[in-house]
Amino acid sequence: MNDSKWTWRAVSLISIAATILLLGGFVYAVKDILYPRGEALLTTLPQETAAPAAAADGVIKIVALGDSLAKGTGDNEGSGFVKRTIDGLTAKGNKANLVGNLGINGMTTAGLQSRLQQEGVKYALRQSNVILVSIGGNDLFRGSDLLGSSSKGQQIATPETESTGSGSAGASAGPGSGPGGEMMTGGAEGAEDLTPESLLAALPEAAKRLNTILERIAEINPEAQIFYMGLYNPFGDIPELLVPGNQAVTAWNNAAMDIINKHSNMTLVPTFDLFNRHLDKYLSSDHFHPNGDGYQRMSERIVQAVQ
């Protein structure tokens, strides 16, 4: 009698366990149908940008693009602000890698706008989560009497005087030569007639192109943080160019800030105050690009902004 009683109890327990197991399997099956996993990941197209994965593993992946400042022209060590930024981030305990430096001597907003259509450029941008942009110097100073002028025996050169095929930092035209290689004599000829209006003649159209550039970069990689390098006045130690140059650069930076303020993933990195009244210490011999110390100051500000 007791054996029969325990047998029925055992059968009941087994039945209950089987019922619970079946119910659990049913619930799992329903959940798998409603919220599929595994197969859905295999059939889903990859994300347009790899930035989320890069951020998840804690690695800062940097792309730089734009003009000769992005390239690092003027730095005898060839580092520029890009490599120095990576070194600075690493020194503070971050993992930072360079995806690519796409800086080109002489690049303008029009040129960069076209370059963003290239598949190789778009691919590099999609691999990054930090994008450094330097552009606008050529637009601002192009066509003025500043290009190739001299003061106090120094040559004043802009990225327009450089060969875009040159691989050496700090390359510029020979002593006393202008943008086209013509000989230049005297001081900043015509500087007394220079006005902010003449310097900023190209600002409206260039600002529109800058807006298109920044929005296009954000469109290519919506997860990346974009850092735009503000402009500085490299001619502030020339009395005739101090006021118009400062006013022109300020107007440009304000136009850039108006664009950047509309996007939460964009930051303007100011450089105007870094070199003000200390151009002899932080500019290279071409009197336009920063030297190693100048790029170092820029990189320190970028590191502060990135962190």
mmCIF file of C-alpha atoms in Angstrom:
data_model
loop_
_atom_site.group_PDB
_atom_site.id
_atom_site.type_symbol
_atom_site.label_atom_id
_atom_site.label_comp_id
_atom_site.label_asym_id
_atom_site.label_seq_id
_atom_site.Cartn_x
_atom_site.Cartn_y
_atom_site.Cartn_z
ATOM 1 C CA MET A 1 0.000 0.000 0.000
ATOM 2 C CA ASN A 2 2.820 2.365 0.933
ATOM 3 C CA ASP A 3 4.705 1.457 -2.241
ATOM 4 C CA SER A 4 1.667 2.354 -4.345
ATOM 5 C CA LYS A 5 1.302 5.671 -2.484
ATOM 6 C CA TRP A 6 4.920 6.683 -3.155
ATOM 7 C CA THR A 7 4.636 5.585 -6.772
ATOM 8 C CA TRP A 8 1.684 7.902 -7.362
ATOM 9 C CA ARG A 9 3.522 10.729 -5.626
ATOM 10 C CA ALA A 10 6.556 10.202 -7.837
ATOM 11 C CA VAL A 11 4.368 10.142 -10.954
ATOM 12 C CA SER A 12 2.681 13.381 -9.827
ATOM 13 C CA LEU A 13 5.999 15.143 -9.235
ATOM 14 C CA ILE A 14 7.314 14.032 -12.606
ATOM 15 C CA SER A 15 4.124 15.263 -14.275
ATOM 16 C CA ILE A 16 4.396 18.634 -12.558
ATOM 17 C CA ALA A 17 8.070 18.972 -13.539
ATOM 18 C CA ALA A 18 7.275 18.033 -17.143
ATOM 19 C CA THR A 19 4.446 20.570 -17.234
ATOM 20 C CA ILE A 20 6.721 23.336 -15.889
ATOM 21 C CA LEU A 21 9.390 22.406 -18.449
ATOM 22 C CA LEU A 22 6.868 22.521 -21.305
ATOM 23 C CA LEU A 23 5.532 25.875 -20.125
ATOM 24 C CA GLY A 24 9.075 27.250 -19.889
ATOM 25 C CA GLY A 25 9.854 26.056 -23.394
ATOM 26 C CA PHE A 26 6.634 27.585 -24.697
ATOM 27 C CA VAL A 27 7.408 30.946 -23.072
ATOM 28 C CA TYR A 28 10.956 30.904 -24.485
ATOM 29 C CA ALA A 29 9.657 30.082 -27.947
ATOM 30 C CA VAL A 30 7.145 32.912 -27.854
ATOM 31 C CA LYS A 31 9.811 35.345 -26.615
ATOM 32 C CA ASP A 32 12.206 34.209 -29.335
ATOM 33 C CA ILE A 33 9.552 34.863 -31.963
ATOM 34 C CA LEU A 34 8.589 38.263 -30.610
ATOM 35 C CA TYR A 35 12.161 39.355 -29.799
ATOM 36 C CA PRO A 36 14.450 37.421 -32.148
ATOM 37 C CA ARG A 37 18.166 37.236 -31.350
ATOM 38 C CA GLY A 38 21.170 35.724 -33.074
ATOM 39 C CA GLU A 39 19.695 35.240 -36.533
ATOM 40 C CA ALA A 40 18.578 38.855 -36.679
ATOM 41 C CA LEU A 41 22.127 40.046 -36.012
ATOM 42 C CA LEU A 42 23.504 37.911 -38.817
ATOM 43 C CA THR A 43 21.040 39.194 -41.359
ATOM 44 C CA THR A 44 21.148 42.856 -40.289
ATOM 45 C CA LEU A 45 23.343 45.181 -42.335
ATOM 46 C CA PRO A 46 26.380 46.557 -40.449
ATOM 47 C CA GLN A 47 26.192 50.033 -38.979
ATOM 48 C CA GLU A 48 27.182 52.910 -41.263
ATOM 49 C CA THR A 49 29.900 53.927 -38.844
ATOM 50 C CA ALA A 50 32.158 51.937 -36.555
ATOM 51 C CA ALA A 51 32.274 54.730 -34.006
ATOM 52 C CA PRO A 52 29.907 53.098 -31.448
ATOM 53 C CA ALA A 53 32.123 50.011 -31.275
ATOM 54 C CA ALA A 54 35.216 52.169 -30.955
ATOM 55 C CA ALA A 55 33.671 54.078 -28.078
ATOM 56 C CA ALA A 56 32.574 50.862 -26.407
ATOM 57 C CA ASP A 57 36.100 49.443 -26.236
ATOM 58 C CA GLY A 58 37.452 52.718 -24.875
ATOM 59 C CA VAL A 59 39.703 53.524 -27.838
ATOM 60 C CA ILE A 60 39.779 57.080 -29.193
ATOM 61 C CA LYS A 61 40.141 56.766 -32.964
ATOM 62 C CA ILE A 62 41.166 60.003 -34.635
ATOM 63 C CA VAL A 63 40.918 61.270 -38.197
ATOM 64 C CA ALA A 64 42.262 64.696 -39.172
ATOM 65 C CA LEU A 65 41.374 66.489 -42.382
ATOM 66 C CA GLY A 66 41.674 69.903 -43.914
ATOM 67 C CA ASP A 67 44.615 72.134 -44.769
ATOM 68 C CA SER A 68 48.316 72.352 -43.952
ATOM 69 C CA LEU A 69 47.685 72.905 -40.233
ATOM 70 C CA ALA A 70 46.006 69.507 -40.084
ATOM 71 C CA LYS A 71 48.998 68.117 -41.947
ATOM 72 C CA GLY A 72 51.404 69.685 -39.465
ATOM 73 C CA THR A 73 53.341 71.968 -41.805
ATOM 74 C CA GLY A 74 55.829 74.116 -39.907
ATOM 75 C CA ASP A 75 56.626 71.540 -37.235
ATOM 76 C CA ASN A 76 60.252 70.432 -37.609
ATOM 77 C CA GLU A 77 59.365 67.172 -35.870
ATOM 78 C CA GLY A 78 56.560 66.521 -38.365
ATOM 79 C CA SER A 79 54.066 65.832 -35.588
ATOM 80 C CA GLY A 80 51.703 68.809 -35.858
ATOM 81 C CA PHE A 81 48.744 69.007 -33.510
ATOM 82 C CA VAL A 82 47.433 65.592 -34.610
ATOM 83 C CA LYS A 83 50.214 63.316 -33.372
ATOM 84 C CA ARG A 84 50.777 65.567 -30.373
ATOM 85 C CA THR A 85 47.096 65.196 -29.476
ATOM 86 C CA ILE A 86 47.382 61.415 -29.605
ATOM 87 C CA ASP A 87 50.516 61.534 -27.452
ATOM 88 C CA GLY A 88 48.772 63.849 -24.989
ATOM 89 C CA LEU A 89 45.710 61.622 -24.706
ATOM 90 C CA THR A 90 47.916 58.556 -24.241
ATOM 91 C CA ALA A 91 49.932 60.287 -21.546
ATOM 92 C CA LYS A 92 46.709 60.850 -19.623
ATOM 93 C CA GLY A 93 45.890 57.138 -19.658
ATOM 94 C CA ASN A 94 43.648 57.018 -22.725
ATOM 95 C CA LYS A 95 43.880 54.585 -25.604
ATOM 96 C CA ALA A 96 44.231 56.735 -28.735
ATOM 97 C CA ASN A 97 44.977 55.671 -32.310
ATOM 98 C CA LEU A 98 45.347 57.595 -35.566
ATOM 99 C CA VAL A 99 43.056 56.284 -38.291
ATOM 100 C CA GLY A 100 44.473 58.741 -40.822
ATOM 101 C CA ASN A 101 45.738 62.278 -41.377
ATOM 102 C CA LEU A 102 44.073 63.649 -44.509
ATOM 103 C CA GLY A 103 45.484 67.183 -44.293
ATOM 104 C CA ILE A 104 46.643 68.706 -47.593
ATOM 105 C CA ASN A 105 48.662 71.881 -48.128
ATOM 106 C CA GLY A 106 46.629 74.621 -49.775
ATOM 107 C CA MET A 107 43.228 73.041 -49.093
ATOM 108 C CA THR A 108 40.246 75.415 -49.145
ATOM 109 C CA THR A 109 36.635 74.923 -48.109
ATOM 110 C CA ALA A 110 35.717 74.328 -51.757
ATOM 111 C CA GLY A 111 38.397 71.667 -52.077
ATOM 112 C CA LEU A 112 37.436 69.927 -48.849
ATOM 113 C CA GLN A 113 33.764 69.980 -49.792
ATOM 114 C CA SER A 114 34.606 68.057 -52.964
ATOM 115 C CA ARG A 115 36.970 65.699 -51.142
ATOM 116 C CA LEU A 116 34.217 64.548 -48.812
ATOM 117 C CA GLN A 117 32.635 62.831 -51.806
ATOM 118 C CA GLN A 118 35.575 60.414 -52.090
ATOM 119 C CA GLU A 119 34.890 56.904 -50.832
ATOM 120 C CA GLY A 120 38.296 56.595 -49.186
ATOM 121 C CA VAL A 121 37.726 59.759 -47.160
ATOM 122 C CA LYS A 122 34.249 58.643 -46.121
ATOM 123 C CA TYR A 123 35.580 55.213 -45.120
ATOM 124 C CA ALA A 124 38.253 56.791 -42.881
ATOM 125 C CA LEU A 125 35.696 59.066 -41.247
ATOM 126 C CA ARG A 126 33.440 56.111 -40.467
ATOM 127 C CA GLN A 127 36.260 54.335 -38.621
ATOM 128 C CA SER A 128 36.773 57.213 -36.197
ATOM 129 C CA ASN A 129 35.021 58.624 -33.180
ATOM 130 C CA VAL A 130 37.002 61.884 -33.024
ATOM 131 C CA ILE A 131 37.375 64.060 -36.135
ATOM 132 C CA LEU A 132 39.742 67.055 -36.166
ATOM 133 C CA VAL A 133 39.041 69.667 -38.852
ATOM 134 C CA SER A 134 41.292 72.574 -39.842
ATOM 135 C CA ILE A 135 40.063 74.668 -42.764
ATOM 136 C CA GLY A 136 39.455 78.328 -43.628
ATOM 137 C CA GLY A 137 42.889 79.985 -43.517
ATOM 138 C CA ASN A 138 43.269 79.885 -47.271
ATOM 139 C CA ASP A 139 39.739 81.180 -47.799
ATOM 140 C CA LEU A 140 40.305 84.091 -45.429
ATOM 141 C CA PHE A 141 43.703 85.285 -46.686
ATOM 142 C CA ARG A 142 43.522 84.290 -50.343
ATOM 143 C CA GLY A 143 43.638 87.183 -52.796
ATOM 144 C CA SER A 144 44.836 89.762 -50.267
ATOM 145 C CA ASP A 145 48.189 91.546 -50.390
ATOM 146 C CA LEU A 146 49.253 89.467 -47.392
ATOM 147 C CA LEU A 147 50.168 86.481 -49.514
ATOM 148 C CA GLY A 148 53.910 86.379 -49.904
ATOM 149 C CA SER A 149 54.471 89.889 -48.505
ATOM 150 C CA SER A 150 57.408 90.550 -46.231
ATOM 151 C CA SER A 151 57.948 92.473 -43.018
ATOM 152 C CA LYS A 152 61.128 93.014 -41.034
ATOM 153 C CA GLY A 153 62.972 90.786 -43.513
ATOM 154 C CA GLN A 154 60.610 87.862 -42.907
ATOM 155 C CA GLN A 155 58.667 86.097 -45.584
ATOM 156 C CA ILE A 156 54.932 85.866 -44.977
ATOM 157 C CA ALA A 157 53.634 82.662 -46.492
ATOM 158 C CA THR A 158 50.288 80.965 -46.443
ATOM 159 C CA PRO A 159 49.463 77.394 -47.423
ATOM 160 C CA GLU A 160 48.882 78.755 -50.944
ATOM 161 C CA THR A 161 52.663 79.216 -51.311
ATOM 162 C CA GLU A 162 53.322 75.538 -50.645
ATOM 163 C CA SER A 163 53.551 72.703 -53.078
ATOM 164 C CA THR A 164 50.729 70.264 -52.440
ATOM 165 C CA GLY A 165 53.043 67.474 -53.481
ATOM 166 C CA SER A 166 55.676 68.269 -50.878
ATOM 167 C CA GLY A 167 56.024 65.750 -48.098
ATOM 168 C CA SER A 168 58.207 67.857 -45.791
ATOM 169 C CA ALA A 169 56.790 69.926 -42.992
ATOM 170 C CA GLY A 170 57.386 73.632 -43.219
ATOM 171 C CA ALA A 171 58.009 73.651 -46.977
ATOM 172 C CA SER A 172 57.486 77.047 -48.527
ATOM 173 C CA ALA A 173 58.642 79.211 -51.392
ATOM 174 C CA GLY A 174 62.182 80.480 -51.376
ATOM 175 C CA PRO A 175 63.258 83.618 -49.496
ATOM 176 C CA GLY A 176 61.658 86.751 -50.833
ATOM 177 C CA SER A 177 59.298 84.915 -53.171
ATOM 178 C CA GLY A 178 55.554 85.295 -53.369
ATOM 179 C CA PRO A 179 52.691 82.870 -53.972
ATOM 180 C CA GLY A 180 53.578 82.378 -57.596
ATOM 181 C CA GLY A 181 57.329 82.370 -57.054
ATOM 182 C CA GLU A 182 57.758 86.045 -58.060
ATOM 183 C CA MET A 183 60.322 88.082 -56.137
ATOM 184 C CA MET A 184 58.917 90.210 -53.328
ATOM 185 C CA THR A 185 60.597 93.320 -51.999
ATOM 186 C CA GLY A 186 59.869 95.809 -49.267
ATOM 187 C CA GLY A 187 57.482 95.498 -46.330
ATOM 188 C CA ALA A 188 53.800 94.631 -46.168
ATOM 189 C CA GLU A 189 53.034 96.630 -49.292
ATOM 190 C CA GLY A 190 49.474 97.896 -49.399
ATOM 191 C CA ALA A 191 48.834 96.771 -45.829
ATOM 192 C CA GLU A 192 47.793 100.261 -44.784
ATOM 193 C CA ASP A 193 44.893 100.037 -47.239
ATOM 194 C CA LEU A 194 43.810 96.611 -46.037
ATOM 195 C CA THR A 195 40.446 96.477 -44.280
ATOM 196 C CA PRO A 196 38.461 93.711 -42.598
ATOM 197 C CA GLU A 197 35.991 94.040 -45.475
ATOM 198 C CA SER A 198 38.656 93.230 -48.062
ATOM 199 C CA LEU A 199 39.902 90.311 -45.985
ATOM 200 C CA LEU A 200 36.392 88.953 -45.525
ATOM 201 C CA ALA A 201 35.197 89.348 -49.101
ATOM 202 C CA ALA A 202 34.987 85.573 -49.421
ATOM 203 C CA LEU A 203 33.461 84.979 -45.972
ATOM 204 C CA PRO A 204 29.753 84.609 -46.911
ATOM 205 C CA GLU A 205 30.314 81.890 -49.498
ATOM 206 C CA ALA A 206 33.127 80.227 -47.526
ATOM 207 C CA ALA A 207 30.949 80.129 -44.411
ATOM 208 C CA LYS A 208 28.223 78.382 -46.399
ATOM 209 C CA ARG A 209 30.751 75.815 -47.567
ATOM 210 C CA LEU A 210 32.024 75.358 -44.000
ATOM 211 C CA ASN A 211 28.468 74.697 -42.861
ATOM 212 C CA THR A 212 28.037 72.122 -45.637
ATOM 213 C CA ILE A 213 31.376 70.495 -44.724
ATOM 214 C CA LEU A 214 30.606 70.109 -41.027
ATOM 215 C CA GLU A 215 27.073 68.847 -41.657
ATOM 216 C CA ARG A 216 28.347 66.382 -44.268
ATOM 217 C CA ILE A 217 30.962 65.018 -41.863
ATOM 218 C CA ALA A 218 28.273 64.568 -39.207
ATOM 219 C CA GLU A 219 26.095 62.856 -41.802
ATOM 220 C CA ILE A 220 28.878 60.427 -42.757
ATOM 221 C CA ASN A 221 29.561 59.596 -39.098
ATOM 222 C CA PRO A 222 26.754 60.788 -36.810
ATOM 223 C CA GLU A 223 28.361 59.197 -33.732
ATOM 224 C CA ALA A 224 31.712 60.984 -33.936
ATOM 225 C CA GLN A 225 32.707 64.106 -32.052
ATOM 226 C CA ILE A 226 33.883 66.832 -34.442
ATOM 227 C CA PHE A 227 36.441 69.417 -33.325
ATOM 228 C CA TYR A 228 36.920 72.446 -35.574
ATOM 229 C CA MET A 229 40.146 74.414 -35.145
ATOM 230 C CA GLY A 230 39.449 78.133 -34.938
ATOM 231 C CA LEU A 231 41.664 80.563 -36.850
ATOM 232 C CA TYR A 232 44.342 82.882 -35.455
ATOM 233 C CA ASN A 233 45.904 86.064 -36.869
ATOM 234 C CA PRO A 234 49.466 85.225 -37.988
ATOM 235 C CA PHE A 235 50.111 88.869 -38.900
ATOM 236 C CA GLY A 236 49.377 90.407 -35.516
ATOM 237 C CA ASP A 237 52.975 91.603 -35.103
ATOM 238 C CA ILE A 238 52.693 93.818 -38.193
ATOM 239 C CA PRO A 239 51.177 97.140 -37.044
ATOM 240 C CA GLU A 240 49.225 97.737 -40.261
ATOM 241 C CA LEU A 241 47.712 94.250 -40.124
ATOM 242 C CA LEU A 242 46.964 93.920 -36.421
ATOM 243 C CA VAL A 243 43.498 95.485 -36.316
ATOM 244 C CA PRO A 244 42.101 94.353 -39.696
ATOM 245 C CA GLY A 245 43.560 90.873 -39.217
ATOM 246 C CA ASN A 246 42.113 90.507 -35.717
ATOM 247 C CA GLN A 247 38.705 91.744 -36.811
ATOM 248 C CA ALA A 248 38.648 89.461 -39.841
ATOM 249 C CA VAL A 249 39.679 86.376 -37.880
ATOM 250 C CA THR A 250 37.150 87.173 -35.158
ATOM 251 C CA ALA A 251 34.368 87.488 -37.726
ATOM 252 C CA TRP A 252 35.344 84.137 -39.236
ATOM 253 C CA ASN A 253 35.454 82.391 -35.867
ATOM 254 C CA ASN A 254 32.073 83.860 -34.932
ATOM 255 C CA ALA A 255 30.592 82.566 -38.178
ATOM 256 C CA ALA A 256 32.029 79.119 -37.424
ATOM 257 C CA MET A 257 30.636 79.244 -33.885
ATOM 258 C CA ASP A 258 27.162 80.062 -35.200
ATOM 259 C CA ILE A 259 27.323 76.845 -37.235
ATOM 260 C CA ILE A 260 28.807 74.688 -34.479
ATOM 261 C CA ASN A 261 26.347 75.857 -31.815
ATOM 262 C CA LYS A 262 23.564 74.123 -33.733
ATOM 263 C CA HIS A 263 25.152 70.680 -33.328
ATOM 264 C CA SER A 264 25.693 68.884 -30.036
ATOM 265 C CA ASN A 265 28.528 66.757 -31.447
ATOM 266 C CA MET A 266 30.633 69.721 -32.639
ATOM 267 C CA THR A 267 33.119 71.841 -30.723
ATOM 268 C CA LEU A 268 35.169 74.872 -31.735
ATOM 269 C CA VAL A 269 38.722 74.733 -30.396
ATOM 270 C CA PRO A 270 39.908 78.364 -30.113
ATOM 271 C CA THR A 271 43.494 79.159 -31.116
ATOM 272 C CA PHE A 272 43.383 82.962 -31.447
ATOM 273 C CA ASP A 273 44.460 83.585 -27.856
ATOM 274 C CA LEU A 274 47.181 80.923 -27.933
ATOM 275 C CA PHE A 275 49.507 82.939 -30.163
ATOM 276 C CA ASN A 276 48.332 86.495 -29.533
ATOM 277 C CA ARG A 277 51.323 88.739 -28.659
ATOM 278 C CA HIS A 278 53.630 85.696 -28.829
ATOM 279 C CA LEU A 279 53.858 85.081 -32.576
ATOM 280 C CA ASP A 280 57.664 85.108 -32.543
ATOM 281 C CA LYS A 281 57.625 82.242 -30.050
ATOM 282 C CA TYR A 282 54.950 80.025 -31.568
ATOM 283 C CA LEU A 283 55.104 80.564 -35.349
ATOM 284 C CA SER A 284 57.525 78.829 -37.687
ATOM 285 C CA SER A 285 59.967 80.670 -39.938
ATOM 286 C CA ASP A 286 57.352 81.020 -42.689
ATOM 287 C CA HIS A 287 55.442 83.436 -40.402
ATOM 288 C CA PHE A 288 52.162 81.637 -40.966
ATOM 289 C CA HIS A 289 52.162 78.092 -39.592
ATOM 290 C CA PRO A 290 52.797 77.185 -35.956
ATOM 291 C CA ASN A 291 56.139 75.697 -35.002
ATOM 292 C CA GLY A 292 56.486 72.682 -32.731
ATOM 293 C CA ASP A 293 55.733 74.709 -29.611
ATOM 294 C CA GLY A 294 52.697 76.273 -31.268
ATOM 295 C CA TYR A 295 51.287 72.909 -32.302
ATOM 296 C CA GLN A 296 51.942 71.630 -28.801
ATOM 297 C CA ARG A 297 49.753 74.387 -27.343
ATOM 298 C CA MET A 298 47.028 73.551 -29.853
ATOM 299 C CA SER A 299 47.189 69.859 -28.992
ATOM 300 C CA GLU A 300 46.909 70.557 -25.266
ATOM 301 C CA ARG A 301 43.705 72.455 -25.878
ATOM 302 C CA ILE A 302 42.347 69.638 -28.060
ATOM 303 C CA VAL A 303 43.150 67.054 -25.381
ATOM 304 C CA GLN A 304 41.256 69.175 -22.871
ATOM 305 C CA ALA A 305 38.261 69.391 -25.216
ATOM 306 C CA VAL A 306 38.246 65.667 -26.057
ATOM 307 C CA GLN A 307 38.345 64.624 -22.410
#
